[in-house]
Amino acid sequence: MGEQCILTHDVGTSGNKAALVSTSGKILGVAEKNYDVNYPKPGWAEQDPKQYWIAVVETTRELLKKTKADPQDVIGISLDAQMMSAIPVDKDGNALRPAMIWLDSRSEKQSDEFEAKFDPISQLLDFGNLPMTTAKDVIPKIWWIRDNEPKIFQKAYKWCDVKDYVIRQLVGDFYTDWSTALLFGLFHIQNHVWVDELIQGVGLSRDKLCEVVKTTDIVGTLTKEAAQQLGLTTETPVICGAGDAPATHVGSGAIRTNEGHLYLGTSGWVSVTVDNFTADPDTGIAAIYSGVPGKFMLIGEMESVAAPFKWFKDNLGGLECLMAMEKGCDPYDVINEEAASVGPGAKKLIFLPWMLGERAPIQDTMVRGGFINLSFHHGRPEIARAILEGVAYHIRWITKNIQKILDRGVLDPNQPKPQIQSLNACGGGAVSPLWMQIFADVLNKRIRPLKEPRHVAALGIAIISMVGLEIYPDFETAVDKVIKIEKDYYPNENLKPIYDEMYNVFEGIYPKLKEVYQTLNRGETH
């Protein structure tokens, strides 16, 4: 027997990442397999659900081979996944069509219809659910299938999100967790049950939806077929797990009330832990379930975070890629060096990071990216730094609105208002020291990247599993044992006037350009 461990899967947009995590939080091994997003038409974004399962199987087998782990030492398996997908399946768990994933925004007509029938305020006040009415949300996607593929709509035995689909392959039955169910748009926030009146109102029935359990609940053991494919035993328990953001919330370590974290992946968010549900429909910022049952994460999402930096590398960074080959280093290291050679403010160049539309604090699928104040004295280094700063400006905009919501929650004038003092940073972007310092300076807050920022979801799911398996008595104990901070970055107060000026200009740009985006992009969704 070797070291006991949890097998985690992070079923993301670009691929699946499997990890074996010891009970002390050590990453014993990682395996990844990519799969494609298909864009058949503007606004469409689909994936073949079979690829999720193939990726889970192949990465599990690769990981067991690479680490030489004994299947008996894998004491649990769990997963997180991308959220807000619509996958109709038959009774055997076979997908009836490609998954309409979170990037898919074809359902504008159905979104308008849904909001007209169930306006967001009535959803929240009358039904107790989180309003989910945009074209990227689940019910408008289901209605698109209803309107355009009626035979599939009628044939659907269950409607699954990505994690639900994979769980069906693992244990042979349909389960989802609170966090995934909430973003389905038909789930009561306080009572933790499906809302029958809403379900009937959207033309579904409760038996079409997965059974809802806590993130820490054991939903079964591996079926014989799944165990054989994975190379594990049928005695391996499967813990339900959480959506990607709630799992990351746990893995960030910022699970105590008023603690916050910053996730910097392809997309990203700012989140603060709160004890009760709250929301601001005007900004798209709302509390969703954390991976910790009973806790919420007040979250503002950003559609494009690290993606613009990758866009720069792929489209403008040919020279940097050649230099990286000569140096034997990562192209991003070269680009970061160039960006670091430019002073704060990027010579008054502002990047608008809205390349896929935005969710918060503006809810606009037609807004797009761009550069403001570009001139002949700007080159690639200034553009690179402006991209890093532009993302930070938008994160500051979200954080400012989260703070307003926190302030409104304090009704007693004699009670101090909770302040967001620091943010734990995670995701691939958190490995850049330059970006960490830029965030600290732009937000004027302490930024604390994790020691394992790229494996935050795996650590979060491992913690959820270990609490569910009673290896740790509670989440606080598990987090204190497992999660480690790499370094603290503090704001440079001398730069505050520069970044305050640049941020104030940034915040004022969207209202001036909103109609331009509407004119240019009406009818387009990418």
Coordinates of C-alpha atoms in Angstrom, one line a residue:
M1 CA 0.0 0.0 0.0
G2 CA 1.2 3.5 -0.8
E3 CA 0.0 7.0 0.1
Q4 CA -3.8 7.4 0.3
C5 CA -5.1 9.9 -2.2
I6 CA -8.1 11.4 -3.9
L7 CA -8.5 11.3 -7.7
T8 CA -9.9 14.6 -8.9
H9 CA -11.0 15.7 -12.4
D10 CA -11.4 19.3 -13.6
V11 CA -13.6 18.9 -16.7
G12 CA -12.9 22.3 -18.2
T13 CA -13.7 24.1 -21.5
S14 CA -10.4 23.3 -23.3
G15 CA -9.8 19.9 -21.7
N16 CA -9.8 17.7 -18.6
K17 CA -7.1 17.8 -15.9
A18 CA -6.8 14.9 -13.6
A19 CA -4.8 14.9 -10.4
L20 CA -4.0 12.6 -7.5
V21 CA -3.9 14.6 -4.3
S22 CA -2.6 13.1 -1.0
T23 CA -4.6 13.6 2.2
S24 CA -2.0 16.2 3.2
G25 CA -2.6 18.2 0.0
K26 CA 0.4 17.1 -2.0
I27 CA -0.1 16.9 -5.7
L28 CA 1.2 13.4 -6.5
G29 CA 0.7 13.7 -10.3
V30 CA -1.3 15.4 -13.0
A31 CA -2.5 14.3 -16.4
E32 CA -4.3 16.4 -19.0
K33 CA -6.2 15.8 -22.2
N34 CA -7.5 18.5 -24.5
Y35 CA -10.7 18.5 -26.5
D36 CA -12.2 20.9 -28.9
V37 CA -14.9 23.6 -28.7
N38 CA -16.9 23.7 -32.0
Y39 CA -18.3 26.9 -33.3
P40 CA -20.6 25.9 -36.2
K41 CA -22.2 29.3 -36.5
P42 CA -21.6 32.8 -34.9
G43 CA -22.7 32.6 -31.3
W44 CA -22.7 28.8 -31.2
A45 CA -20.3 26.9 -28.9
E46 CA -20.7 23.2 -28.6
Q47 CA -18.8 20.1 -27.4
D48 CA -19.2 16.4 -27.8
P49 CA -20.0 15.1 -24.3
K50 CA -18.4 11.7 -25.2
Q51 CA -15.1 13.5 -25.2
Y52 CA -15.5 14.5 -21.5
W53 CA -15.7 10.8 -20.6
I54 CA -12.9 9.7 -22.9
A55 CA -10.7 12.4 -21.3
V56 CA -11.6 11.3 -17.8
V57 CA -10.8 7.7 -18.7
E58 CA -7.5 8.4 -20.5
T59 CA -6.2 10.9 -17.9
T60 CA -7.1 8.5 -15.1
R61 CA -5.2 5.6 -16.7
E62 CA -2.2 7.9 -17.6
L63 CA -2.1 9.2 -14.0
L64 CA -2.2 5.7 -12.4
K65 CA 0.6 4.6 -14.8
K66 CA 2.7 7.7 -14.3
T67 CA 2.5 7.7 -10.5
K68 CA 2.4 3.9 -10.1
A69 CA -0.4 4.4 -7.7
D70 CA -2.2 1.3 -6.3
P71 CA -5.9 1.5 -7.2
Q72 CA -6.6 0.5 -3.6
D73 CA -4.9 3.7 -2.4
V74 CA -7.4 5.9 -4.4
I75 CA -9.9 6.3 -1.5
G76 CA -12.3 8.6 -3.4
I77 CA -13.0 10.2 -6.8
S78 CA -14.7 13.5 -7.4
L79 CA -14.8 16.3 -10.0
D80 CA -15.6 19.8 -10.8
A81 CA -16.6 21.1 -14.2
Q82 CA -17.5 24.0 -16.4
M83 CA -21.0 25.2 -15.6
M84 CA -24.2 26.4 -17.4
S85 CA -24.2 23.8 -20.2
A86 CA -27.3 22.1 -21.5
I87 CA -27.0 18.4 -22.3
P88 CA -30.1 16.4 -23.1
V89 CA -29.5 12.7 -22.4
D90 CA -31.4 9.4 -22.8
K91 CA -32.0 6.9 -19.9
D92 CA -28.6 5.3 -20.4
G93 CA -26.8 8.7 -20.1
N94 CA -26.1 9.0 -23.8
A95 CA -26.1 12.6 -25.1
L96 CA -28.8 13.3 -27.7
R97 CA -26.9 16.2 -29.2
P98 CA -23.7 18.2 -28.6
A99 CA -23.5 20.1 -25.3
M100 CA -24.4 23.8 -25.6
I101 CA -21.7 25.1 -23.3
W102 CA -21.4 28.3 -21.3
L103 CA -19.9 30.2 -24.2
D104 CA -23.0 29.5 -26.4
S105 CA -25.1 32.6 -26.8
R106 CA -27.4 31.8 -29.7
S107 CA -30.5 31.9 -27.5
E108 CA -31.2 35.6 -27.5
K109 CA -34.8 35.2 -28.6
Q110 CA -35.5 32.6 -26.0
S111 CA -33.7 34.7 -23.4
D112 CA -36.1 37.6 -24.1
E113 CA -39.1 35.3 -23.9
F114 CA -38.0 33.8 -20.6
E115 CA -37.3 37.2 -19.0
A116 CA -40.7 38.5 -20.2
K117 CA -42.5 35.5 -18.7
F118 CA -40.4 35.4 -15.4
D119 CA -38.8 38.8 -14.8
P120 CA -35.6 38.6 -12.6
I121 CA -37.1 40.3 -9.6
S122 CA -40.2 38.0 -9.5
Q123 CA -37.9 35.0 -9.9
L124 CA -35.9 36.1 -6.8
L125 CA -38.8 37.3 -4.7
D126 CA -41.6 35.0 -5.7
F127 CA -39.7 31.8 -6.3
G128 CA -36.5 32.2 -4.3
N129 CA -34.2 31.2 -7.2
L130 CA -31.3 33.0 -8.8
P131 CA -32.5 34.7 -12.0
M132 CA -30.6 33.2 -15.0
T133 CA -32.1 34.8 -18.0
T134 CA -29.3 35.7 -20.5
A135 CA -28.7 33.9 -23.7
K136 CA -25.7 32.1 -22.1
D137 CA -27.9 30.6 -19.3
V138 CA -29.4 27.1 -19.3
I139 CA -33.1 27.6 -19.7
P140 CA -32.9 29.8 -22.8
K141 CA -30.6 27.1 -24.3
I142 CA -33.2 24.4 -23.5
W143 CA -35.8 26.5 -25.0
W144 CA -33.7 26.9 -28.1
I145 CA -33.7 23.1 -28.4
R146 CA -37.4 23.1 -27.8
D147 CA -38.0 25.6 -30.7
N148 CA -35.4 24.2 -33.1
E149 CA -35.0 20.6 -32.3
P150 CA -38.4 19.5 -30.9
K151 CA -37.8 15.8 -31.3
I152 CA -34.7 16.0 -29.1
F153 CA -36.5 18.1 -26.6
Q154 CA -39.3 15.5 -26.3
K155 CA -36.9 12.6 -26.2
A156 CA -34.7 14.0 -23.4
Y157 CA -34.8 11.7 -20.3
K158 CA -32.7 14.1 -18.2
W159 CA -31.2 17.6 -18.7
C160 CA -27.6 17.5 -17.4
D161 CA -24.7 19.9 -17.0
V162 CA -21.2 18.7 -17.7
K163 CA -20.5 17.3 -14.2
D164 CA -23.9 15.6 -14.0
Y165 CA -23.1 13.9 -17.3
V166 CA -19.8 12.5 -16.1
I167 CA -21.3 11.4 -12.7
R168 CA -23.8 9.4 -14.7
Q169 CA -21.0 7.6 -16.4
L170 CA -19.2 7.0 -13.0
V171 CA -22.1 5.7 -10.9
G172 CA -24.9 4.9 -13.3
D173 CA -27.4 7.5 -11.9
F174 CA -28.1 11.2 -12.2
Y175 CA -26.9 13.6 -9.5
T176 CA -26.0 17.2 -9.3
D177 CA -24.9 19.5 -6.4
W178 CA -26.3 22.7 -5.0
S179 CA -23.9 25.0 -6.9
T180 CA -24.6 23.4 -10.3
A181 CA -28.4 23.3 -9.7
L182 CA -28.5 26.9 -8.7
L183 CA -27.1 28.1 -12.1
F184 CA -29.7 25.9 -13.8
G185 CA -32.1 28.7 -12.8
L186 CA -34.9 26.6 -11.3
F187 CA -33.5 26.0 -7.8
H188 CA -34.6 27.5 -4.5
I189 CA -31.7 29.3 -2.8
Q190 CA -32.7 28.8 0.8
N191 CA -34.6 25.6 0.7
H192 CA -32.2 23.7 -1.6
V193 CA -34.9 22.1 -3.7
W194 CA -36.1 22.4 -7.3
V195 CA -38.9 25.0 -7.7
D196 CA -41.9 23.1 -9.1
E197 CA -43.8 26.1 -10.3
L198 CA -40.9 27.4 -12.3
I199 CA -40.1 23.9 -13.7
Q200 CA -43.7 23.6 -14.9
G201 CA -43.6 27.2 -16.2
V202 CA -40.6 26.5 -18.5
G203 CA -42.3 23.3 -19.8
L204 CA -40.3 20.7 -17.9
S205 CA -41.0 18.3 -15.1
R206 CA -39.0 17.5 -12.0
D207 CA -38.2 14.0 -13.2
K208 CA -36.3 15.5 -16.1
L209 CA -33.8 17.0 -13.6
C210 CA -31.0 15.4 -11.6
E211 CA -31.3 14.6 -7.9
V212 CA -29.7 17.4 -5.9
V213 CA -27.2 16.6 -3.1
K214 CA -24.5 18.4 -1.2
T215 CA -21.0 18.8 -2.6
T216 CA -19.6 16.5 0.1
D217 CA -22.2 13.7 -0.4
I218 CA -21.1 10.3 -1.6
V219 CA -23.4 9.5 -4.6
G220 CA -22.3 5.9 -5.0
T221 CA -19.4 3.7 -6.0
L222 CA -18.0 3.1 -9.5
T223 CA -20.0 0.8 -11.7
K224 CA -18.3 -2.3 -12.9
E225 CA -18.0 -0.8 -16.4
A226 CA -16.6 2.5 -15.1
A227 CA -14.1 0.8 -12.8
Q228 CA -12.8 -1.4 -15.7
Q229 CA -12.4 1.6 -18.0
L230 CA -10.7 3.7 -15.3
G231 CA -8.5 0.9 -13.9
L232 CA -10.0 1.4 -10.4
T233 CA -12.1 -0.8 -8.1
T234 CA -15.9 -1.0 -7.8
E235 CA -15.5 -0.1 -4.1
T236 CA -14.2 3.4 -5.0
P237 CA -16.6 6.0 -3.6
V238 CA -17.6 8.9 -5.8
I239 CA -18.2 12.3 -4.1
C240 CA -20.5 14.6 -5.9
G241 CA -18.1 17.6 -6.1
A242 CA -19.0 21.1 -7.3
G243 CA -18.9 23.5 -10.3
D244 CA -15.6 24.9 -11.3
A245 CA -16.0 28.3 -9.5
P246 CA -17.3 26.8 -6.2
A247 CA -14.4 24.2 -6.3
T248 CA -11.9 27.0 -6.9
H249 CA -13.4 28.9 -4.0
V250 CA -12.5 26.1 -1.7
G251 CA -9.1 25.5 -3.2
S252 CA -8.3 29.3 -2.9
G253 CA -8.4 28.9 0.8
A254 CA -10.5 32.0 1.2
I255 CA -13.5 30.2 2.7
R256 CA -14.1 32.2 5.9
T257 CA -16.6 35.0 5.9
N258 CA -15.4 38.2 4.1
E259 CA -12.3 36.5 2.7
G260 CA -11.9 36.9 -1.0
H261 CA -10.1 35.3 -3.9
L262 CA -9.2 36.2 -7.5
Y263 CA -9.2 33.6 -10.2
L264 CA -7.1 34.2 -13.3
G265 CA -7.8 31.6 -16.0
T266 CA -9.0 32.0 -19.6
S267 CA -11.9 33.7 -18.0
G268 CA -12.0 34.6 -14.3
W269 CA -13.7 36.3 -11.4
V270 CA -13.5 38.0 -8.0
S271 CA -15.3 36.4 -5.1
V272 CA -15.9 37.1 -1.5
T273 CA -17.2 34.6 1.0
V274 CA -20.6 35.6 2.6
D275 CA -23.0 33.8 4.9
N276 CA -26.3 34.7 3.1
F277 CA -27.6 35.1 -0.4
T278 CA -27.4 38.6 -1.9
A279 CA -27.4 39.9 -5.5
D280 CA -27.4 43.0 -7.6
P281 CA -29.3 42.3 -10.9
D282 CA -28.0 45.6 -12.3
T283 CA -24.4 44.5 -12.2
G284 CA -24.7 40.8 -12.7
I285 CA -23.0 40.2 -9.3
A286 CA -24.6 37.6 -7.2
A287 CA -24.0 35.1 -4.4
I288 CA -23.8 31.5 -5.6
Y289 CA -23.3 28.4 -3.5
S290 CA -19.7 27.8 -2.4
G291 CA -18.3 24.4 -2.4
V292 CA -18.7 24.6 1.4
P293 CA -22.3 23.7 2.2
G294 CA -24.0 26.7 4.0
K295 CA -21.6 29.3 2.6
F296 CA -22.0 31.5 -0.4
M297 CA -19.5 33.2 -2.7
L298 CA -20.4 36.7 -3.9
I299 CA -19.0 36.6 -7.3
G300 CA -18.5 38.9 -10.2
E301 CA -17.4 37.1 -13.4
M302 CA -15.2 38.4 -16.2
E303 CA -15.4 36.7 -19.6
S304 CA -11.8 37.3 -20.8
V305 CA -8.9 37.4 -18.3
A306 CA -5.8 35.5 -19.4
A307 CA -7.3 35.0 -22.9
P308 CA -6.3 38.5 -24.2
F309 CA -2.7 37.8 -23.1
K310 CA -2.8 34.6 -25.1
W311 CA -4.3 36.4 -28.0
F312 CA -1.3 38.8 -27.9
K313 CA 1.2 35.9 -27.9
D314 CA -0.6 34.1 -30.8
N315 CA -1.2 37.1 -33.0
L316 CA 1.4 39.8 -32.1
G317 CA 4.0 37.8 -30.3
G318 CA 5.9 36.1 -33.1
L319 CA 9.2 37.9 -32.2
E320 CA 8.8 37.0 -28.5
C321 CA 8.2 33.4 -29.4
L322 CA 11.4 33.3 -31.4
M323 CA 13.3 34.9 -28.6
A324 CA 11.8 32.4 -26.2
M325 CA 13.0 29.5 -28.4
E326 CA 16.5 31.0 -28.4
K327 CA 16.5 31.4 -24.7
G328 CA 14.9 28.1 -24.0
C329 CA 12.1 29.7 -22.0
D330 CA 8.3 30.2 -22.1
P331 CA 7.2 33.0 -24.5
Y332 CA 5.1 34.4 -21.7
D333 CA 8.3 35.0 -19.7
V334 CA 9.7 37.1 -22.6
I335 CA 6.4 39.1 -22.9
N336 CA 6.3 39.7 -19.2
E337 CA 9.9 41.0 -19.3
E338 CA 8.9 43.4 -22.1
A339 CA 5.8 44.5 -20.2
A340 CA 7.9 45.1 -17.0
S341 CA 10.2 47.4 -19.0
V342 CA 7.3 49.8 -19.4
G343 CA 6.3 52.1 -16.6
P344 CA 2.9 52.0 -14.8
G345 CA 0.1 53.2 -17.0
A346 CA 1.6 51.9 -20.2
K347 CA 2.3 55.4 -21.4
K348 CA -1.4 56.3 -21.1
L349 CA -2.5 53.3 -23.2
I350 CA -5.7 51.6 -22.1
F351 CA -6.8 48.1 -23.1
L352 CA -10.5 47.2 -23.1
P353 CA -10.5 43.4 -22.3
W354 CA -14.1 42.8 -23.4
M355 CA -13.3 40.4 -26.2
L356 CA -16.2 38.0 -25.6
G357 CA -18.8 40.4 -24.1
E358 CA -19.0 40.8 -20.4
R359 CA -21.1 39.5 -17.4
A360 CA -20.2 42.0 -14.6
P361 CA -20.4 44.8 -13.7
I362 CA -21.8 45.3 -17.3
Q363 CA -24.1 42.6 -18.8
D364 CA -23.5 43.0 -22.5
T365 CA -22.9 40.2 -25.0
M366 CA -22.1 42.8 -27.7
V367 CA -19.3 44.8 -26.1
R368 CA -15.8 44.1 -27.5
G369 CA -12.2 44.7 -26.8
G370 CA -9.9 47.4 -28.1
F371 CA -7.2 49.9 -27.3
I372 CA -7.8 53.5 -26.3
N373 CA -5.2 56.3 -26.9
L374 CA -3.0 54.1 -29.2
S375 CA -0.3 56.2 -30.9
F376 CA 3.0 55.7 -32.8
H377 CA 5.1 55.8 -29.6
H378 CA 3.4 52.6 -28.4
G379 CA 5.0 49.3 -29.3
R380 CA 4.6 45.7 -28.3
P381 CA 5.9 46.2 -24.7
E382 CA 3.3 48.9 -24.1
I383 CA 0.6 46.9 -25.6
A384 CA 1.5 43.9 -23.5
R385 CA 1.5 45.9 -20.3
A386 CA -1.7 47.6 -21.2
I387 CA -3.4 44.2 -21.6
L388 CA -2.3 43.2 -18.1
E389 CA -3.4 46.5 -16.7
G390 CA -6.7 46.6 -18.6
V391 CA -7.7 43.3 -17.1
A392 CA -6.8 44.6 -13.6
Y393 CA -8.9 47.8 -14.2
H394 CA -11.9 45.6 -15.0
I395 CA -11.3 43.4 -11.9
R396 CA -11.1 46.6 -9.9
W397 CA -14.5 47.7 -11.4
I398 CA -16.0 44.4 -10.3
T399 CA -14.4 44.5 -6.8
K400 CA -15.7 48.1 -6.3
N401 CA -19.2 46.8 -7.0
I402 CA -18.8 43.8 -4.7
Q403 CA -17.7 46.2 -1.9
K404 CA -20.9 48.3 -2.5
I405 CA -23.0 45.1 -2.0
L406 CA -21.2 44.3 1.2
D407 CA -21.7 47.8 2.4
R408 CA -25.4 47.6 1.8
G409 CA -25.6 44.5 3.9
V410 CA -24.7 46.3 7.0
L411 CA -27.9 48.0 8.3
D412 CA -26.6 49.1 11.7
P413 CA -24.8 52.5 11.2
N414 CA -22.7 51.7 14.3
Q415 CA -21.4 48.4 12.9
P416 CA -18.2 48.5 10.8
K417 CA -18.6 47.6 7.2
P418 CA -16.5 44.6 6.1
Q419 CA -13.6 45.6 3.8
I420 CA -12.0 43.5 1.1
Q421 CA -8.4 43.7 2.5
S422 CA -6.8 41.1 0.4
L423 CA -7.4 38.5 -2.3
N424 CA -5.9 35.1 -2.6
A425 CA -4.9 34.7 -6.3
C426 CA -5.1 31.4 -8.3
G427 CA -5.3 30.1 -11.8
G428 CA -2.5 30.2 -14.4
G429 CA -2.3 34.0 -14.4
A430 CA -1.2 33.9 -10.7
V431 CA 2.2 32.5 -11.7
S432 CA 3.2 36.0 -13.1
P433 CA 5.0 38.1 -10.4
L434 CA 4.5 41.2 -12.6
W435 CA 0.8 40.7 -12.9
M436 CA 0.5 40.0 -9.2
Q437 CA 2.1 43.4 -8.5
I438 CA 0.0 45.1 -11.1
F439 CA -3.1 43.8 -9.4
A440 CA -1.9 44.9 -6.0
D441 CA -1.2 48.4 -7.3
V442 CA -4.3 48.8 -9.4
L443 CA -6.7 47.4 -6.7
N444 CA -4.7 48.9 -3.8
K445 CA -5.0 45.6 -2.0
R446 CA -2.7 42.8 -0.8
I447 CA -2.6 40.0 -3.4
R448 CA -1.7 36.5 -2.2
P449 CA -0.9 33.9 -4.9
L450 CA -1.1 30.3 -3.9
K451 CA 1.9 27.9 -4.0
E452 CA -0.1 25.7 -6.4
P453 CA -2.1 28.3 -8.3
R454 CA -2.6 26.0 -11.4
H455 CA -4.1 23.2 -9.3
V456 CA -6.6 25.2 -7.3
A457 CA -9.6 23.2 -8.5
A458 CA -8.0 19.9 -7.8
L459 CA -7.1 21.0 -4.2
G460 CA -10.7 22.3 -3.8
I461 CA -12.3 19.1 -4.9
A462 CA -9.8 17.1 -2.8
I463 CA -10.8 19.1 0.3
I464 CA -14.5 18.6 -0.5
S465 CA -13.9 14.9 -0.9
M466 CA -11.9 14.6 2.3
V467 CA -14.5 16.4 4.3
G468 CA -17.1 14.1 2.8
L469 CA -15.1 11.1 3.6
E470 CA -14.5 12.5 7.2
I471 CA -10.7 12.6 6.8
Y472 CA -11.0 16.1 8.1
P473 CA -13.7 17.2 10.6
D474 CA -14.5 20.5 8.8
F475 CA -13.5 22.7 5.9
E476 CA -11.5 25.1 8.0
T477 CA -9.3 22.4 9.4
A478 CA -8.8 20.9 5.9
V479 CA -8.0 24.3 4.3
D480 CA -5.5 25.2 7.0
K481 CA -3.7 21.9 6.4
V482 CA -3.8 21.8 2.6
I483 CA -3.6 25.3 1.2
K484 CA -0.3 27.3 1.2
I485 CA 0.4 30.9 0.2
E486 CA 3.4 31.6 -2.0
K487 CA 4.0 35.2 -1.3
D488 CA 2.2 38.5 -0.3
Y489 CA 2.3 41.4 -2.8
Y490 CA 1.5 44.8 -1.3
P491 CA 0.4 47.9 -3.2
N492 CA 3.0 50.6 -3.9
E493 CA 1.3 53.7 -2.5
N494 CA 3.4 56.0 -4.8
L495 CA 1.6 54.5 -7.8
K496 CA -1.9 55.1 -6.5
P497 CA -2.4 58.5 -8.2
I498 CA -1.3 57.0 -11.6
Y499 CA -3.6 54.0 -11.4
D500 CA -6.6 56.0 -9.9
E501 CA -6.4 58.3 -12.9
M502 CA -6.2 55.5 -15.4
Y503 CA -8.9 53.5 -13.7
N504 CA -11.3 56.5 -13.7
V505 CA -10.8 56.9 -17.4
F506 CA -11.4 53.2 -17.9
E507 CA -14.6 53.1 -16.0
G508 CA -16.0 56.0 -18.0
I509 CA -15.4 54.4 -21.4
Y510 CA -18.2 51.8 -21.7
P511 CA -21.1 54.3 -21.4
K512 CA -19.5 56.3 -24.2
L513 CA -19.1 53.3 -26.5
K514 CA -22.1 51.2 -25.7
E515 CA -24.1 52.3 -28.7
V516 CA -21.1 51.8 -31.0
Y517 CA -20.9 48.2 -29.9
Q518 CA -24.7 47.7 -30.4
T519 CA -24.4 49.1 -33.9
L520 CA -21.4 47.0 -34.9
N521 CA -22.3 43.7 -33.3
R522 CA -26.1 43.5 -33.4
G523 CA -27.0 40.0 -34.5
E524 CA -23.5 38.8 -33.7
T525 CA -22.5 37.0 -30.5
H526 CA -18.8 36.4 -30.9

